[in-house]
Short mmCIF file of C-alpha atoms in Angstrom, two decimals:
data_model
loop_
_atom_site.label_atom_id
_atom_site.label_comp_id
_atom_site.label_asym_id
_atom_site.label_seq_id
_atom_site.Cartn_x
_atom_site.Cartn_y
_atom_site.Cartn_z
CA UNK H 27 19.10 -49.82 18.49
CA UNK H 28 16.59 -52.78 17.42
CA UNK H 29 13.34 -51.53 15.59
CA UNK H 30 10.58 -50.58 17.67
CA UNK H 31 6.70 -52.24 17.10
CA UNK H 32 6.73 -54.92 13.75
CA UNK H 33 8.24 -54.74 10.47
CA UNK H 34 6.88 -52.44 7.93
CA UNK H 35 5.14 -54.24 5.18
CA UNK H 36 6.08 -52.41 1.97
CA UNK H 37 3.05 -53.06 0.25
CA UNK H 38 0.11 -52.23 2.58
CA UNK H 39 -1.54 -49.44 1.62
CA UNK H 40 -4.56 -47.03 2.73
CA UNK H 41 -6.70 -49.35 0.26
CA UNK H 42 -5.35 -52.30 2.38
CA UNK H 43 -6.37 -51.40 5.88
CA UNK H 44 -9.75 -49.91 4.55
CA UNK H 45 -10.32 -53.69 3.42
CA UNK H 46 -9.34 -55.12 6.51
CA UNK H 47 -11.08 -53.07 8.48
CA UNK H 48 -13.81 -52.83 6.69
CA UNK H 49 -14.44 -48.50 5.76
CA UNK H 50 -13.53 -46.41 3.29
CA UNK H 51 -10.08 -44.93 2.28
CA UNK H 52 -10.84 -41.44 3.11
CA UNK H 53 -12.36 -42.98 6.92
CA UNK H 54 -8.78 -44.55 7.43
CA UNK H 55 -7.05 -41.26 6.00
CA UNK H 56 -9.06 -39.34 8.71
CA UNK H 57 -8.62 -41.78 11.74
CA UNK H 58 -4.94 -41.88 11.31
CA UNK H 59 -4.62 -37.96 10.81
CA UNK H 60 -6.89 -37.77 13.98
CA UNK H 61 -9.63 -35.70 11.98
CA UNK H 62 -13.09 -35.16 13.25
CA UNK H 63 -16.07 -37.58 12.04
CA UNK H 64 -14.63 -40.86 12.86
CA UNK H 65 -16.60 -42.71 15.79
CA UNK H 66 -14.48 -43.94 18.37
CA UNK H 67 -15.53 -47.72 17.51
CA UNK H 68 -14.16 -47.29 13.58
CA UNK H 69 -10.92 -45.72 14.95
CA UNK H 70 -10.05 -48.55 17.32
CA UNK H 71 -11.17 -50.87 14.26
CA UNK H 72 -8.82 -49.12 12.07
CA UNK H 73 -6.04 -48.99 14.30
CA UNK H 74 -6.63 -53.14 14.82
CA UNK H 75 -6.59 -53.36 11.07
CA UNK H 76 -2.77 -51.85 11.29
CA UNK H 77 -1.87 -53.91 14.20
CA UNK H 78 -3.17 -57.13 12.13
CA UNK H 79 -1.60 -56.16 9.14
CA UNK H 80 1.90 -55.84 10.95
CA UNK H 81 2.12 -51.76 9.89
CA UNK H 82 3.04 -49.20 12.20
CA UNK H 83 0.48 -46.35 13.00
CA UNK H 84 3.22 -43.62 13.46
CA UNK H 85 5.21 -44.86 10.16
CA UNK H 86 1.93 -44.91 7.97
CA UNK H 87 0.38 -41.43 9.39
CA UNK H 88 4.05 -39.59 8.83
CA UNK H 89 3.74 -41.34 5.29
CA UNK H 90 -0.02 -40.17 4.49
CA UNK H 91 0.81 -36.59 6.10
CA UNK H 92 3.03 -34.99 4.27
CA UNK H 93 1.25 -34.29 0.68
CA UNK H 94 -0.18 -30.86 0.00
CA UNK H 95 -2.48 -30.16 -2.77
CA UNK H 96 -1.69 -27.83 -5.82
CA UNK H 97 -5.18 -26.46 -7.04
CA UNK H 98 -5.13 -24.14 -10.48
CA UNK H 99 -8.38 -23.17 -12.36
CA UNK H 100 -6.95 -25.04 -15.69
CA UNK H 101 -3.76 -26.05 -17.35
CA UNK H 102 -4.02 -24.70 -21.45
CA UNK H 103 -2.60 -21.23 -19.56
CA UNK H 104 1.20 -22.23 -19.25
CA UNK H 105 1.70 -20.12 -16.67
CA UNK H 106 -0.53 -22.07 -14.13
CA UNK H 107 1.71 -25.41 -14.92
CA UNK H 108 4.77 -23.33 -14.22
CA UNK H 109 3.82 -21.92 -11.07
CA UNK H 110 2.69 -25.70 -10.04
CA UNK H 111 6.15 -26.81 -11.08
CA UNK H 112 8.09 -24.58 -9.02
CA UNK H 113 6.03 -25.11 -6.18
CA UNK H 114 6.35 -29.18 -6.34
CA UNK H 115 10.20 -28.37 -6.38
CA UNK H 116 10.40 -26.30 -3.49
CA UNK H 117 7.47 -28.49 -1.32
CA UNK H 118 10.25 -31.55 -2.10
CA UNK H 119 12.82 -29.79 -0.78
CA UNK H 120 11.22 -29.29 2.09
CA UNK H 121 10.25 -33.46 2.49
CA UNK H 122 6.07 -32.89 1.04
CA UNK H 123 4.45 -33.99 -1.86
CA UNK H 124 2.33 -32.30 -3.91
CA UNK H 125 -0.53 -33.81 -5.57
CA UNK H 126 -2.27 -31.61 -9.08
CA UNK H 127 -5.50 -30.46 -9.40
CA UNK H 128 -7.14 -28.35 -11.83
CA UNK H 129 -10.74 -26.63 -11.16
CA UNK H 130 -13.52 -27.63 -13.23
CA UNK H 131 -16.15 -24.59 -14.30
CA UNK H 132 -18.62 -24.32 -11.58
CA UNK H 133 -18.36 -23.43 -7.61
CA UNK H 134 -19.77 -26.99 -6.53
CA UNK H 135 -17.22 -29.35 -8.78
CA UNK H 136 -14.49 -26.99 -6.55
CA UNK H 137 -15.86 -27.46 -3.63
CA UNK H 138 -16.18 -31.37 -3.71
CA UNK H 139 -12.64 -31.34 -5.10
CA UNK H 140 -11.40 -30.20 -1.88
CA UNK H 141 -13.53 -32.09 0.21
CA UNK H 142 -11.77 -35.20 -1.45
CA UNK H 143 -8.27 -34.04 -1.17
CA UNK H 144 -9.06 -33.06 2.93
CA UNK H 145 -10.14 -36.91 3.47
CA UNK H 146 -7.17 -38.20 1.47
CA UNK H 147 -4.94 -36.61 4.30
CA UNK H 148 -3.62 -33.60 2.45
CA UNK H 149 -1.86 -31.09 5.37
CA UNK H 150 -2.17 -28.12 3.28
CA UNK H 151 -3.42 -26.51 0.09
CA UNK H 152 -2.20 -24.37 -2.17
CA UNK H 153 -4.46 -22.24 -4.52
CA UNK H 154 -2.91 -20.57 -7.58
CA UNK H 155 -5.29 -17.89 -8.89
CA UNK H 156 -8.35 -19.65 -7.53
CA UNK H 157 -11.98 -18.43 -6.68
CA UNK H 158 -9.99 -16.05 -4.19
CA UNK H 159 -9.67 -14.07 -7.33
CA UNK H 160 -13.02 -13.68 -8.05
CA UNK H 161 -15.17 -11.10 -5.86
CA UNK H 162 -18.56 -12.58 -7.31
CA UNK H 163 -17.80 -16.07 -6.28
CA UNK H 164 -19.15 -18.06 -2.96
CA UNK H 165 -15.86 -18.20 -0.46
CA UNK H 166 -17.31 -20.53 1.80
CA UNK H 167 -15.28 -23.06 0.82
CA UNK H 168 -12.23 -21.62 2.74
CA UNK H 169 -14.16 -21.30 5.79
CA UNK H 170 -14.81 -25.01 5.73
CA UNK H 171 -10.89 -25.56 5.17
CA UNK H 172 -10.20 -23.18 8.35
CA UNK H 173 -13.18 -24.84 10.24
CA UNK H 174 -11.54 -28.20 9.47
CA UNK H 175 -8.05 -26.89 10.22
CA UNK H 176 -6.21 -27.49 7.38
CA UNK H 177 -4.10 -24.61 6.35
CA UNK H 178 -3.93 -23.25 2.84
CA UNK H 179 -2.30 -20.39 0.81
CA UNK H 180 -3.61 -18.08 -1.95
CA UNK H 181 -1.40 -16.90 -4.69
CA UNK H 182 -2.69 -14.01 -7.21
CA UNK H 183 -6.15 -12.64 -5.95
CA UNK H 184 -6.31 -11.14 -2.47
CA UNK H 185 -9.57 -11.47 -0.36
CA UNK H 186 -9.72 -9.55 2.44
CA UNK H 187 -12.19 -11.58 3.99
CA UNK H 188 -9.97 -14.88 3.98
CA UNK H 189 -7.70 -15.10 6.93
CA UNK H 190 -4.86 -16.88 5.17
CA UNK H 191 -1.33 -15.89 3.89
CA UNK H 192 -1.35 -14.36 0.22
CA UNK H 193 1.19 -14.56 -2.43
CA UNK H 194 0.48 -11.91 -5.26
CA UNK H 195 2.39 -9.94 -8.47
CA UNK H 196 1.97 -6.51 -8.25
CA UNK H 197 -0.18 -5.89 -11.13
CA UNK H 198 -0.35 -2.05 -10.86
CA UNK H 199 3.27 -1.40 -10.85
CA UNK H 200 3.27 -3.87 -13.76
CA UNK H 201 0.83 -1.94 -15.91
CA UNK H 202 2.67 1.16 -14.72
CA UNK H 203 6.02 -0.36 -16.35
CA UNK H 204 4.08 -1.43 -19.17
CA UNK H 205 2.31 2.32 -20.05
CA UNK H 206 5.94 3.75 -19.18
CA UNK H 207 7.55 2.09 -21.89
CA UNK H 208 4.69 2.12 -24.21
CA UNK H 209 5.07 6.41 -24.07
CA UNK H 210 8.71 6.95 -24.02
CA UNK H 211 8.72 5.32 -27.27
CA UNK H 212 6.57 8.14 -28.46
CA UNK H 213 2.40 6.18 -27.89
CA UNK H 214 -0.20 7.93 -26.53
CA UNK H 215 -2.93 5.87 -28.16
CA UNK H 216 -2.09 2.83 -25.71
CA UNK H 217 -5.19 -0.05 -24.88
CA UNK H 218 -5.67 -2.41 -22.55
CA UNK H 219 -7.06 -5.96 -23.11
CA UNK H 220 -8.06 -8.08 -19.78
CA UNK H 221 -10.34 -10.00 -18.31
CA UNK H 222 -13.44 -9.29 -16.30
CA UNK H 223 -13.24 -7.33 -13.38
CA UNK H 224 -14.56 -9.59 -10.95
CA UNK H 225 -11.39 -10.40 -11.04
CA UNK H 226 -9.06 -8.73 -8.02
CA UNK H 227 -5.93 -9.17 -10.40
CA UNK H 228 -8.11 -7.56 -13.22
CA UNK H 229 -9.09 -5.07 -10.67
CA UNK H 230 -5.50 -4.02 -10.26
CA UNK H 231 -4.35 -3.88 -13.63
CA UNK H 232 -7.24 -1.72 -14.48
CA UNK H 233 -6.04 0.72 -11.83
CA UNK H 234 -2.50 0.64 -12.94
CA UNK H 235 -3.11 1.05 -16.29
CA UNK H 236 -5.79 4.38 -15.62
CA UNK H 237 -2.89 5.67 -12.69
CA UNK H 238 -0.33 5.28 -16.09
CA UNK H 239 -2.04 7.26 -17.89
CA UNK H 240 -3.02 10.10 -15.84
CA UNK H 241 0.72 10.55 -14.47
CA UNK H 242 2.41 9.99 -18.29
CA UNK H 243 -0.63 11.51 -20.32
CA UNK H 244 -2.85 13.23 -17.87
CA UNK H 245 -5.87 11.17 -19.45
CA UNK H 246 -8.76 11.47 -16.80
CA UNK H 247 -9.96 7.84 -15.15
CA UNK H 248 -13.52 8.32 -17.86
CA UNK H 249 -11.05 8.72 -20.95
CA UNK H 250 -9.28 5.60 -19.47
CA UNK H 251 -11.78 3.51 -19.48
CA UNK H 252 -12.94 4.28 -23.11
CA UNK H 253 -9.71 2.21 -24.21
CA UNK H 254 -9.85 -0.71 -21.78
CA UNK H 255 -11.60 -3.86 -23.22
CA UNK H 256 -12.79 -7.15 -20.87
CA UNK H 257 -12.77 -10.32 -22.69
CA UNK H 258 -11.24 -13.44 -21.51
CA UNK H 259 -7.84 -14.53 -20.89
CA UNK H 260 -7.37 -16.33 -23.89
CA UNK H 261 -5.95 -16.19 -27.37
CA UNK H 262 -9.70 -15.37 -28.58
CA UNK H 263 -10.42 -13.28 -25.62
CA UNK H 264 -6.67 -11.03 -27.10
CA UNK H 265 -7.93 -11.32 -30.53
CA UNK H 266 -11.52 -9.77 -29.65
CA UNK H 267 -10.01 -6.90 -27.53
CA UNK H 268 -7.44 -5.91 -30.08
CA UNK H 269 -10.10 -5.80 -32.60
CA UNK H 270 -12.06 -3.30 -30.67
CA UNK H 271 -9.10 -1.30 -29.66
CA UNK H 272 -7.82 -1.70 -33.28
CA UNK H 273 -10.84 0.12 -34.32
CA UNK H 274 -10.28 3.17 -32.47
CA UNK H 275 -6.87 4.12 -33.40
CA UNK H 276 -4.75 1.88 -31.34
CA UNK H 277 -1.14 2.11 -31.68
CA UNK H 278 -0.42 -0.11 -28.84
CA UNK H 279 -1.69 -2.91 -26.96
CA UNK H 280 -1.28 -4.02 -23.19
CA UNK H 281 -2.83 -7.33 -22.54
CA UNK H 282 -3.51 -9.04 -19.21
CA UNK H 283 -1.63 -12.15 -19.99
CA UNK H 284 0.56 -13.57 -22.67
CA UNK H 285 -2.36 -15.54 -24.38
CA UNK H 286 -3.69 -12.24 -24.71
CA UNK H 287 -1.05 -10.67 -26.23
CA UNK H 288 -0.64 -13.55 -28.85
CA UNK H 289 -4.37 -13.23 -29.59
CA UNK H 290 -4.04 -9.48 -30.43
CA UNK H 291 -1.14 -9.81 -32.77
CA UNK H 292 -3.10 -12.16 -34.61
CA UNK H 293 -5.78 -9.73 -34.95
CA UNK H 294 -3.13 -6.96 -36.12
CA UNK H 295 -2.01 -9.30 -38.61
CA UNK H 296 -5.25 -10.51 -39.88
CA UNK H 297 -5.80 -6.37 -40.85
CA UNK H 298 -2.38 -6.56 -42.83
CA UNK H 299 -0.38 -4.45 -40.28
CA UNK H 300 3.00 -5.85 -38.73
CA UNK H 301 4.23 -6.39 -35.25
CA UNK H 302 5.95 -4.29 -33.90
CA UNK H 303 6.75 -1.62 -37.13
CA UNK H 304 2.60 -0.85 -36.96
CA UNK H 305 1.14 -2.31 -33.83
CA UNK H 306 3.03 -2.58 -30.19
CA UNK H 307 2.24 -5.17 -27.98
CA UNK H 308 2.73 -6.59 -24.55
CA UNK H 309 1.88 -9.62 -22.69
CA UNK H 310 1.59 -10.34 -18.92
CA UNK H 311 3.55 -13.77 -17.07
CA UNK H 312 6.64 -14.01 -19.64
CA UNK H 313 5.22 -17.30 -20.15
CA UNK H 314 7.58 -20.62 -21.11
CA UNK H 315 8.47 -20.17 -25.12
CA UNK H 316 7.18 -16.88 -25.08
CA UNK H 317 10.83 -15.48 -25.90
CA UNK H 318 10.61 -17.72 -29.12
CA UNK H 319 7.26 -16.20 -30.58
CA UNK H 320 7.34 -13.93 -33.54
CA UNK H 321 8.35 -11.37 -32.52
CA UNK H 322 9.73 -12.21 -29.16
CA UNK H 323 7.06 -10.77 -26.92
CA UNK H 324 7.86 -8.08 -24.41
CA UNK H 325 5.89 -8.98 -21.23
CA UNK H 326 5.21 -8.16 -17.46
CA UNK H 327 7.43 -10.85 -16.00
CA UNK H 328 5.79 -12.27 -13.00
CA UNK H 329 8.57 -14.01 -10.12
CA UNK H 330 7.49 -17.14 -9.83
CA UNK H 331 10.03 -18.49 -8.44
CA UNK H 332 9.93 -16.50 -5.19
CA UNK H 333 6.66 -16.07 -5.40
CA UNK H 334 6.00 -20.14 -5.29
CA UNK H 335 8.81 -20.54 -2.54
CA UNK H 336 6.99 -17.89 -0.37
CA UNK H 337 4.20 -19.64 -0.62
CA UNK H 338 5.65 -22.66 0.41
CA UNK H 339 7.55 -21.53 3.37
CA UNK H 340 3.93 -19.68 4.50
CA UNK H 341 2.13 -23.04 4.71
CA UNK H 342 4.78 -25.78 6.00
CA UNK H 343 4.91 -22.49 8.48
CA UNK H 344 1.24 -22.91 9.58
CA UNK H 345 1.58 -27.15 9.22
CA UNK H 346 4.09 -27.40 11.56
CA UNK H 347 2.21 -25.39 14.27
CA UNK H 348 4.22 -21.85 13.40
CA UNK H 349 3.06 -18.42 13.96
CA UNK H 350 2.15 -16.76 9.84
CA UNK H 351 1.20 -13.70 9.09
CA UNK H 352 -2.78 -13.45 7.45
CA UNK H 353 -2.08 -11.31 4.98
CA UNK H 354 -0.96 -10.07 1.64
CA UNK H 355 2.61 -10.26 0.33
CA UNK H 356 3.55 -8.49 -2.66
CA UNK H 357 5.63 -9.37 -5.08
CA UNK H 358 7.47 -6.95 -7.94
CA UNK H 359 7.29 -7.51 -11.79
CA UNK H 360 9.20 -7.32 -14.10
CA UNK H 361 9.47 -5.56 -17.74
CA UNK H 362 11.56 -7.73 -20.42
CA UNK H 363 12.16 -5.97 -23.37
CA UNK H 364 12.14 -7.88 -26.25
CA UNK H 365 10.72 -7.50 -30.00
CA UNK H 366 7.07 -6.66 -30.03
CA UNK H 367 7.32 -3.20 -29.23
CA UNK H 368 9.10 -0.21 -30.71
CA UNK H 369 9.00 3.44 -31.68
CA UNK H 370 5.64 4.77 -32.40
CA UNK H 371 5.36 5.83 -36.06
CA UNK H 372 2.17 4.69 -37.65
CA UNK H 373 -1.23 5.20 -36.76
CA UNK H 374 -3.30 2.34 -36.61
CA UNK H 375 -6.30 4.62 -38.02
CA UNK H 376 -7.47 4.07 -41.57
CA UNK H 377 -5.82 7.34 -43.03
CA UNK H 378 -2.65 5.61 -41.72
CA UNK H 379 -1.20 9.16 -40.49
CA UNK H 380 1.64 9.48 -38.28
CA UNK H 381 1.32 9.55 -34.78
CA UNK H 382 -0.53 12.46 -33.46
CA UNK H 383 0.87 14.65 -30.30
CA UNK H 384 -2.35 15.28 -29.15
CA UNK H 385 -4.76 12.22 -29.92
CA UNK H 386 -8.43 12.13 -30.08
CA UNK H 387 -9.33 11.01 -26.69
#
């Protein structure tokens, strides 16, 4: 069967027929894609611009229509670049591209972020831990995808007011296995070190960790929250909580991510004490290298790998015109053992005592 309109020039590009036809990129990107806020007059003018420059319309919108956007609030956190990894793979496999974006600090940077991406012809977005996570944070953004019909998927920070597919780890069950371990190797003076609670993820590992302890230890929800400390999810933000928690008597840590964790066994060290023979600790993601720390960190291993293909297989659902669910899927942890945690002997309080049955709480 001959070929069906002219030959494809290999070299014309967006920037090309914006030239020829005199408009923008993004106004070429959004006549193609048949997106609203193109006058009739610059969409026949773009479509002449093709014609003249021997491209066909059908050949260049399939090529401009198939890239999906990857947004994560930074990159220094290695488990944002995995979870963008794994999703590229599987978006591949199933003929997209992916382009990467990380958020800048500051709601408005976001918002024209996305704006840019929609008129560059992305089909889709994916958000990994995004301003969906935070419940002090404008959402209109997401109403302006949905009003502009372009479908997008949130992993790690439910909003019930978003009508979108979600993707999250369960973060109580993880603090649960956390706790579980931390106590059957003898601790009952366990802390937690996470970020702010604005934070739905944050949210839910406070409530794990508080549930833990009132099934293992029957500590009330008020005696809970007397050894939880919000910093940041950084190495500084770890260090700073394990400090604190340090201070009161702490024989083990739980930290909201693996930064976290490395932060507080800094701070453990810094006070001459050892990992794990004085000080427990565990991290949150089972980042990339974290196995090769010292000690090898035990961590709350997230599954990114299912989590990212889920997330996948949600939006190329909604792109090619199938019927999602709008809701929340949930995804189960994982505890990996490894060599930052062991048998509770020491306390961590000044008269360096063993540890109590019945702690001060």
């Amino acid at each position: 069967m001959g070929a069906i309109g002219p030959p494809v020039a290999a070299r014309t590009r967006l920037s090309d027929i914006a030239a020829q036809a005199g408009v923008s990129e993004a106004t070429v990107s959004r006549a193609l894609n048949g997106k609203a806020g193109v006058s009739a007059a610059t969409r026949r003018s773009v479509l002449a611009a093709v014609d003249a420059l021997g491209l066909a319309t059908s050949r260049l919108k399939a090529r401009t229509a198939r890239l999906v956007a990857v947004i994560t609030p930074e990159l220094s956190n290695p488990g944002f670049p995995v979870f963008a990894q794994v999703i590229g793979q599987s978006l591949r496999r199933r003929g997209y591209a992916s382009v990467l974006c990380a958020q800048t600090q500051g709601g408005r940077a976001d918002d024209e972020l996305v704006d840019v991406l929609v008129n560059r012809g992305v089909v889709g977005v994916i958000f990994v831990s995004g301003a969906h996570a935070d419940t002090s944070a404008d959402h209109d953004r997401y109403a302006k995808l949905l009003s502009r019909k372009v479908p997008f998927v949130s992993i790690n920070g439910y909003g019930e007011r978003i009508p979108a597919p979600f993707i999250s780890t369960d973060d109580r069950a993880g603090m649960g296995m956390a706790v579980r371990h931390l106590t059957e190797m003898g601790h009952e003076r366990i802390g937690l070190a996470v970020g702010q609670r604005c934070d739905v993820p944050v949210q839910r590992k406070i409530e794990g960790f508080a549930a833990a302890l009132l099934d293992l230890l029957g500590r009330t929800e008020e005696q809970a929250d007397e050894w939880i400390r919000q910093t940041l999810f950084t190495v500084e933000g770890g260090h700073a909580g394990a400090d604190s928690l340090l201070d009161m008597g702490c024989t083990a840590i739980v930290c909201g991510s693996d930064q976290m964790a490395l932060g507080a066994i800094r701070a453990v060290r810094r006070r001459g004490l050892s990992v794990p023979r004085d000080i427990s600790v565990i991290g949150f993601d089972d980042s990339p290298l974290i196995a090769l720390t010292d000690p090898p960190l035990t961590t709350i291993r997230q599954p990114v790998e299912a989590m990212a293909t889920a997330a996948v297989d949600a939006l190329v659902e909604e792109v090619t015109g199938g019927s999602v669910q709008l809701n929340e899927f949930v995804f189960q942890p994982e505890l990996v053992v490894r060599g930052s945690t062991t048998t509770c002997r020491l306390s961590a309080g000044p008269e360096g005592r063993s540890c109590p049955t019945t702690p001060a709480w």
